[in-house]
Amino acid sequence: MHPLLTLCISALEWFALLTFPFVFIGYRYRQYVKKIIILSIIMSIISLLLHYTNLHLTIVIALQMILIFLIAKPLFKMSSLETLLLTGMGYGFYTFVHIVVIELDLLLLSNSIVYSEVLISNKIYALQFTSFFIVIALSLLIYFFKYHLTELFVHLKLNELNKKGKIIIYLNSFLTYFFICLASFVMVANELRFRYAFILLSIIVLFMIFAVYLILHNQFQKKRLIEAKKFYFDQEEQVSVYIENIQKDLRSSYKVMQKLFENNSYELSKEYFNKHILPKSKKHQNLEIETTIRKKDELLYVFLINKRKLANLLGVSISTTIDLTDHVPITLPHIQFLSNIIDDLLFALYETTHYQDKQIHFKLSSTKNHVIYEIASNIDFDKSNTHSKIYDAIIGFKKNKAVIESTFNPLVLSISCEKLM
């Protein structure tokens, strides 16, 4: 085989191998494609050099798995868990497709040719190209139809996996490596009966591996749904608490006015009414949100509706501006942090009597790599009206590697978060 042609085909194989897990799990593929190409070229050169040695195929594959892990981790700037998951899934799935292609060729076209002869013939080029096109075609289908393991990805990226989840992924990744070694052993087996038994075992192992990832994804989806419902009900409960507080405030205010009237203090009554009651009267505002927001993110839509209801109740005007260039799913932790900030602002504005115009401006925009939340209000946020939830939310955003710019007189927050997908 010509070394240059072998190198090119090997690079294509490594490219397909790495593309599949990035697309399937839900990473922003365009952000990593250049690094995937670089790693594919590096690994194809290493593979070519290893195959020129006298090492057994199983040892060569084991070395490849170790080397791709060691190179990918600093290149992609990922944790060991992410790197292990990506490299293992990609290598395992590509190996499975390649075995199926070779066995179909043997079964349908080349019954008279033994497996070891296929490996040294020129037909291997056609088999490699076929495997490459199948994996790339599947990756494109997943990419365009958006069938990603998004929940698994979010938990990996935000480091929200508990100890049990991490152990499951580590064990599953090592099971993937076991499948790859098993598959490499199958490749050099000559006895048909023996080889087909191992092929069946390999397929069972691979389906077990992917079943674990799908189960994890579904479990995380259910967990997110439960958390979202709980968050929604908590918000509804909070509205009830605010209503109770308003009723208490009104009762107290009316008692004060009653005493003033009883003492014939009409001027003081008028002044008290203007100062303590009128500024807290509700200002009607449109509760409708653009339907395009609902299509882009259901959770964001519910969040904005809820905050407008609360703002209307507390006599605060809240305006929203959404400028999203594409579909940007907002994570539940981000919604919770934003909710804490706006809730504290609403309550602080409600309690502030010397502001006639009580406003909050919320803007959500996106760039190529970031989602930006901007929150502004005409309230001066100093020590006298410090609310811990706002600072807790800022700390929460920082833990999620957000870049925050803030001023507190008046309050202006700009929170830039890296896009996950």
Coordinates of C-alpha atoms in Angstrom, one line a residue:
M1 CA 0.0 0.0 0.0
H2 CA 1.2 3.5 -0.9
P3 CA 2.2 5.3 2.4
L4 CA 0.8 8.7 1.3
L5 CA -2.5 7.2 0.3
T6 CA -2.6 5.2 3.6
L7 CA -1.9 8.4 5.6
C8 CA -4.7 10.3 3.9
I9 CA -7.3 7.5 4.4
S10 CA -6.2 7.1 8.0
A11 CA -6.6 10.9 8.6
L12 CA -10.2 10.6 7.2
E13 CA -10.9 7.7 9.5
W14 CA -9.7 9.6 12.5
F15 CA -11.7 12.6 11.5
A16 CA -14.9 10.5 11.2
L17 CA -14.0 8.8 14.5
L18 CA -13.8 12.1 16.4
T19 CA -16.7 13.8 14.6
F20 CA -19.3 11.3 15.7
P21 CA -19.0 11.7 19.5
F22 CA -18.8 15.5 19.3
V23 CA -22.0 15.6 17.3
F24 CA -23.8 12.8 19.1
I25 CA -23.2 14.3 22.6
G26 CA -24.1 17.8 21.5
Y27 CA -20.8 19.8 21.5
R28 CA -20.6 22.9 19.4
Y29 CA -19.0 21.1 16.5
R30 CA -17.8 24.2 14.6
Q31 CA -15.9 25.4 17.6
Y32 CA -13.8 22.1 17.6
V33 CA -13.6 21.2 13.9
K34 CA -10.1 22.7 13.4
K35 CA -8.7 20.9 16.5
I36 CA -10.4 17.7 15.3
I37 CA -8.6 18.0 11.9
I38 CA -5.2 18.6 13.7
L39 CA -5.7 15.6 16.0
S40 CA -6.7 13.5 13.0
I41 CA -3.5 14.3 11.2
I42 CA -1.4 13.7 14.3
M43 CA -3.0 10.3 15.0
S44 CA -2.8 9.2 11.4
I45 CA 1.0 9.8 11.4
I46 CA 1.3 7.9 14.7
S47 CA -0.8 5.1 13.5
L48 CA 1.2 4.7 10.3
L49 CA 4.5 4.6 12.3
L50 CA 3.0 2.0 14.7
H51 CA 1.8 -0.2 11.9
Y52 CA 5.3 -0.3 10.5
T53 CA 6.5 -1.9 13.7
N54 CA 6.2 -5.6 14.5
L55 CA 3.7 -5.1 17.4
H56 CA 0.5 -7.1 17.6
L57 CA -2.6 -5.3 16.3
T58 CA -4.2 -5.4 19.8
I59 CA -1.1 -3.7 21.3
V60 CA -1.1 -1.1 18.5
I61 CA -4.7 -0.2 19.2
A62 CA -4.1 0.0 22.9
L63 CA -1.3 2.4 22.3
Q64 CA -3.5 4.5 20.0
M65 CA -6.2 4.7 22.7
I66 CA -3.7 5.9 25.3
L67 CA -2.0 8.4 22.9
I68 CA -5.3 9.9 21.6
F69 CA -6.4 10.4 25.3
L70 CA -3.1 12.1 26.2
I71 CA -3.1 14.4 23.2
A72 CA -6.9 15.2 23.1
K73 CA -7.1 16.3 26.8
P74 CA -4.8 19.4 26.5
L75 CA -5.8 20.1 22.9
F76 CA -9.5 20.3 23.6
K77 CA -9.0 21.7 27.1
M78 CA -11.3 19.2 28.6
S79 CA -11.5 17.2 31.8
S80 CA -10.3 13.6 32.0
L81 CA -13.9 12.4 32.1
E82 CA -15.0 14.3 29.0
T83 CA -11.9 13.2 27.1
L84 CA -12.3 9.6 28.1
L85 CA -16.0 9.6 27.0
L86 CA -15.4 11.3 23.7
T87 CA -12.4 9.2 22.6
G88 CA -13.8 6.0 23.8
M89 CA -17.2 6.5 22.2
G90 CA -15.7 7.6 18.9
Y91 CA -13.2 4.8 18.6
G92 CA -15.7 2.2 19.7
F93 CA -18.4 3.2 17.3
Y94 CA -16.1 3.5 14.3
T95 CA -14.5 0.1 15.1
F96 CA -18.0 -1.4 15.2
V97 CA -19.0 0.1 11.8
H98 CA -15.7 -1.1 10.3
I99 CA -16.2 -4.6 11.5
V100 CA -19.8 -4.7 10.1
V101 CA -18.5 -3.4 6.8
I102 CA -15.8 -6.0 6.6
E103 CA -18.1 -8.9 7.6
L104 CA -20.7 -7.8 5.1
D105 CA -18.1 -7.8 2.4
L106 CA -16.9 -11.2 3.4
L107 CA -20.4 -12.5 3.6
L108 CA -21.8 -11.1 0.4
L109 CA -18.9 -10.6 -2.0
S110 CA -15.8 -12.5 -0.9
N111 CA -16.8 -15.9 0.7
S112 CA -13.7 -17.5 -0.8
I113 CA -11.3 -15.0 0.7
V114 CA -10.1 -15.5 4.3
Y115 CA -10.1 -12.5 6.6
S116 CA -6.3 -12.1 6.9
E117 CA -6.0 -11.9 3.1
V118 CA -8.5 -9.1 3.0
L119 CA -6.3 -7.0 5.3
I120 CA -3.3 -7.2 3.0
S121 CA -5.2 -6.6 -0.3
N122 CA -6.1 -3.3 -2.0
K123 CA -9.7 -3.9 -1.1
I124 CA -9.0 -2.5 2.3
Y125 CA -9.1 1.0 0.8
A126 CA -12.7 0.5 -0.3
L127 CA -13.6 -0.9 3.1
Q128 CA -12.0 2.1 4.9
F129 CA -13.8 4.6 2.6
T130 CA -17.1 2.8 3.2
S131 CA -16.7 2.9 6.9
F132 CA -15.7 6.6 6.7
F133 CA -18.8 7.6 4.7
I134 CA -21.2 5.6 6.9
V135 CA -20.0 7.3 10.1
I136 CA -19.9 10.8 8.5
A137 CA -23.4 10.2 7.1
L138 CA -24.7 9.2 10.5
S139 CA -23.0 12.2 12.1
L140 CA -24.7 14.6 9.6
L141 CA -28.1 13.0 10.2
I142 CA -27.6 13.5 14.0
Y143 CA -26.3 17.1 13.4
F144 CA -29.2 18.2 11.2
F145 CA -32.0 16.5 13.0
K146 CA -30.5 17.6 16.4
Y147 CA -30.7 14.2 18.1
H148 CA -28.1 15.0 20.8
L149 CA -27.5 13.7 24.3
T150 CA -27.9 17.3 25.5
E151 CA -28.7 16.5 29.1
L152 CA -25.6 14.3 29.5
F153 CA -23.6 17.1 27.8
V154 CA -24.8 19.8 30.1
H155 CA -24.1 17.8 33.2
L156 CA -20.6 17.1 31.9
K157 CA -19.9 20.7 30.9
L158 CA -21.2 22.2 34.1
N159 CA -19.6 19.5 36.2
E160 CA -22.9 18.7 37.8
L161 CA -22.4 14.9 37.8
N162 CA -22.6 13.3 41.2
K163 CA -20.1 10.6 42.3
K164 CA -22.4 7.8 41.1
G165 CA -22.8 9.4 37.6
K166 CA -19.0 9.8 37.2
I167 CA -18.4 6.2 38.2
I168 CA -20.9 5.0 35.7
I169 CA -19.3 7.0 32.9
Y170 CA -15.8 5.8 33.8
L171 CA -16.9 2.2 33.9
N172 CA -18.7 2.6 30.6
S173 CA -15.7 4.2 29.0
F174 CA -13.4 1.3 30.1
L175 CA -16.1 -1.1 28.8
T176 CA -15.8 0.7 25.5
Y177 CA -12.0 0.2 25.5
F178 CA -12.7 -3.5 26.3
F179 CA -14.9 -3.6 23.2
I180 CA -12.2 -2.0 21.1
C181 CA -9.6 -4.6 22.2
L182 CA -12.1 -7.4 21.7
A183 CA -12.9 -6.1 18.2
S184 CA -9.2 -5.8 17.4
F185 CA -8.8 -9.5 18.4
V186 CA -11.7 -10.4 16.1
M187 CA -9.9 -8.7 13.2
V188 CA -7.0 -11.1 13.3
A189 CA -9.0 -14.3 14.0
N190 CA -9.0 -16.7 11.1
E191 CA -11.4 -19.4 12.3
L192 CA -14.9 -18.3 11.1
R193 CA -16.9 -19.9 13.9
F194 CA -14.6 -18.5 16.6
R195 CA -14.6 -15.0 15.0
Y196 CA -18.4 -14.8 14.6
A197 CA -18.9 -15.6 18.2
F198 CA -16.7 -12.7 19.2
I199 CA -18.4 -10.4 16.7
L200 CA -21.7 -11.2 18.4
L201 CA -20.2 -10.6 21.8
S202 CA -18.7 -7.3 20.5
I203 CA -22.1 -6.1 19.2
I204 CA -23.8 -7.0 22.6
V205 CA -21.1 -5.0 24.5
L206 CA -21.4 -2.0 22.2
F207 CA -25.2 -1.9 22.6
M208 CA -24.8 -2.1 26.4
I209 CA -22.4 0.9 26.2
F210 CA -24.8 3.0 24.2
A211 CA -27.8 1.9 26.3
V212 CA -26.0 3.2 29.4
Y213 CA -25.5 6.7 27.8
L214 CA -29.1 6.8 26.6
I215 CA -30.4 5.8 30.1
L216 CA -28.2 8.5 31.7
H217 CA -29.5 11.1 29.2
N218 CA -33.2 10.1 29.9
Q219 CA -32.6 10.2 33.7
F220 CA -31.1 13.7 33.4
Q221 CA -34.0 14.8 31.2
K222 CA -36.5 13.6 33.9
K223 CA -34.5 15.3 36.6
R224 CA -34.4 18.6 34.7
L225 CA -38.2 18.3 34.1
I226 CA -38.9 17.8 37.8
E227 CA -36.6 20.7 38.7
A228 CA -38.2 22.9 36.2
K229 CA -41.7 22.1 37.5
K230 CA -40.5 22.6 41.1
F231 CA -39.0 26.0 40.1
Y232 CA -42.3 27.0 38.4
F233 CA -44.4 26.0 41.4
D234 CA -42.0 27.8 43.7
Q235 CA -42.5 31.0 41.6
E236 CA -46.2 30.7 41.9
E237 CA -46.0 30.2 45.6
Q238 CA -43.7 33.3 45.8
V239 CA -46.5 35.3 44.1
S240 CA -48.9 34.2 46.8
V241 CA -46.4 35.3 49.5
Y242 CA -46.1 38.7 47.9
I243 CA -49.8 39.1 47.8
E244 CA -50.0 38.3 51.5
N245 CA -47.3 40.9 52.3
I246 CA -49.1 43.5 50.2
Q247 CA -52.3 42.9 52.0
K248 CA -50.5 43.3 55.4
D249 CA -48.9 46.5 54.2
L250 CA -52.3 47.9 53.1
R251 CA -53.9 47.0 56.4
S252 CA -51.1 48.7 58.3
S253 CA -51.4 51.8 56.1
Y254 CA -55.2 52.0 56.4
K255 CA -54.9 51.8 60.2
V256 CA -52.4 54.7 60.2
M257 CA -54.7 56.7 58.0
Q258 CA -57.7 55.9 60.2
K259 CA -55.9 57.2 63.3
L260 CA -54.9 60.4 61.4
F261 CA -58.5 61.0 60.3
E262 CA -59.7 60.4 63.9
N263 CA -57.3 63.1 65.0
N264 CA -58.5 65.4 62.2
S265 CA -55.0 65.4 60.7
Y266 CA -56.2 65.8 57.1
E267 CA -53.0 67.3 55.7
L268 CA -50.9 64.6 57.3
S269 CA -53.4 62.0 55.9
K270 CA -53.0 63.3 52.4
E271 CA -49.2 63.4 52.6
Y272 CA -49.1 59.9 54.0
F273 CA -51.4 58.6 51.3
N274 CA -49.3 60.2 48.5
K275 CA -46.1 58.9 50.0
H276 CA -46.9 55.4 51.1
I277 CA -49.8 54.2 49.1
L278 CA -49.9 55.8 45.6
P279 CA -46.3 54.9 44.6
K280 CA -47.2 51.2 45.3
S281 CA -50.3 51.2 43.2
K282 CA -50.1 48.7 40.3
K283 CA -49.2 49.8 36.9
H284 CA -50.9 47.7 34.2
Q285 CA -48.5 46.4 31.5
N286 CA -48.9 44.0 28.7
L287 CA -48.2 40.4 29.9
E288 CA -47.8 39.0 26.4
I289 CA -44.4 37.8 25.2
E290 CA -43.4 37.4 21.6
T291 CA -44.3 33.9 20.3
T292 CA -40.8 33.6 18.8
I293 CA -39.3 33.4 22.3
R294 CA -41.5 30.5 23.1
K295 CA -40.3 28.6 20.0
K296 CA -36.7 29.3 20.9
D297 CA -36.9 28.3 24.6
E298 CA -40.0 27.3 26.5
L299 CA -38.4 27.7 29.9
L300 CA -37.3 31.3 29.1
Y301 CA -40.8 32.1 27.9
V302 CA -42.4 30.9 31.2
F303 CA -39.8 32.7 33.2
L304 CA -40.5 36.1 31.5
I305 CA -44.3 35.6 31.8
N306 CA -44.0 34.9 35.5
K307 CA -41.7 38.0 36.1
R308 CA -44.1 40.3 34.2
K309 CA -47.0 39.0 36.3
L310 CA -45.0 39.7 39.5
A311 CA -43.9 43.1 38.3
N312 CA -47.4 44.0 37.5
L313 CA -48.5 43.0 40.9
L314 CA -45.8 45.1 42.6
G315 CA -46.3 48.2 40.5
V316 CA -43.0 47.8 38.7
S317 CA -42.5 48.2 34.9
I318 CA -40.4 45.4 33.4
S319 CA -39.3 45.6 29.8
T320 CA -37.7 42.8 27.9
T321 CA -35.5 42.8 24.8
I322 CA -34.6 39.5 23.1
D323 CA -32.0 39.5 20.4
L324 CA -31.0 35.8 19.7
T325 CA -29.5 35.0 16.4
D326 CA -30.2 31.3 16.7
H327 CA -31.7 28.7 19.0
V328 CA -29.9 29.2 22.4
P329 CA -31.2 26.9 25.1
I330 CA -31.0 28.6 28.5
T331 CA -29.9 26.3 31.3
L332 CA -32.1 25.9 34.4
P333 CA -29.4 27.2 36.7
H334 CA -29.1 30.4 34.7
I335 CA -32.9 30.8 34.9
Q336 CA -32.8 30.3 38.6
F337 CA -29.9 32.9 39.1
L338 CA -31.7 35.4 36.9
S339 CA -34.9 34.8 38.8
N340 CA -33.2 35.6 42.1
I341 CA -31.8 38.8 40.8
I342 CA -35.1 40.1 39.4
D343 CA -37.1 39.0 42.4
D344 CA -34.9 41.0 44.7
L345 CA -35.0 44.0 42.4
L346 CA -38.8 43.8 42.3
F347 CA -39.1 43.7 46.0
A348 CA -36.5 46.4 46.6
L349 CA -38.4 48.7 44.1
Y350 CA -41.7 47.9 45.7
E351 CA -40.4 48.9 49.1
T352 CA -38.8 52.1 47.8
T353 CA -41.3 54.9 48.1
H354 CA -39.3 57.8 46.8
Y355 CA -39.1 56.4 43.2
Q356 CA -42.2 57.3 41.2
D357 CA -40.9 55.5 38.1
K358 CA -39.9 52.0 39.0
Q359 CA -38.4 50.1 36.1
I360 CA -36.3 47.0 35.3
H361 CA -34.8 46.4 31.9
F362 CA -33.9 42.9 30.9
K363 CA -32.1 42.2 27.7
L364 CA -30.9 38.8 26.3
S365 CA -28.6 38.7 23.4
S366 CA -26.1 36.3 21.8
T367 CA -22.9 36.4 19.9
K368 CA -21.0 33.6 18.2
N369 CA -19.7 32.1 21.4
H370 CA -21.6 33.8 24.2
V371 CA -25.0 34.5 25.7
I372 CA -25.3 37.9 27.4
Y373 CA -27.8 38.8 30.1
E374 CA -28.2 42.5 30.8
I375 CA -30.3 43.7 33.8
A376 CA -30.7 47.4 34.6
S377 CA -32.8 49.3 37.0
N378 CA -33.2 52.9 38.2
I379 CA -32.5 51.9 41.8
D380 CA -29.3 52.7 43.7
F381 CA -28.2 49.4 45.2
D382 CA -26.2 50.3 48.3
K383 CA -25.6 48.8 51.7
S384 CA -29.0 50.0 53.1
N385 CA -30.9 47.9 50.6
T386 CA -28.5 45.0 50.1
H387 CA -30.3 41.7 49.2
S388 CA -28.1 38.6 49.5
K389 CA -29.9 36.8 46.6
I390 CA -28.4 39.1 44.1
Y391 CA -24.9 38.5 45.3
D392 CA -25.5 34.8 45.6
A393 CA -26.7 34.8 42.0
I394 CA -23.6 36.7 40.8
I395 CA -21.4 34.1 42.7
G396 CA -23.4 31.3 41.0
F397 CA -22.8 32.8 37.6
K398 CA -19.1 33.2 38.3
K399 CA -18.9 29.5 39.3
N400 CA -20.3 28.8 35.8
K401 CA -17.3 30.7 34.4
A402 CA -19.4 33.8 33.4
V403 CA -17.8 37.2 33.0
I404 CA -19.7 39.9 34.9
E405 CA -19.6 43.7 34.7
S406 CA -21.6 45.5 37.3
T407 CA -22.4 48.9 38.8
F408 CA -24.7 49.5 41.7
N409 CA -25.6 53.2 41.5
P410 CA -27.8 52.7 39.6
L411 CA -27.8 49.0 39.2
V412 CA -26.5 47.7 35.8
L413 CA -25.4 44.0 35.4
S414 CA -23.9 42.5 32.3
I415 CA -23.4 38.8 32.5
S416 CA -21.6 37.0 29.6
C417 CA -21.9 33.2 29.6
E418 CA -20.1 30.9 27.2
K419 CA -22.5 29.0 24.9
L420 CA -22.7 25.4 25.7
M421 CA -24.3 24.2 22.4

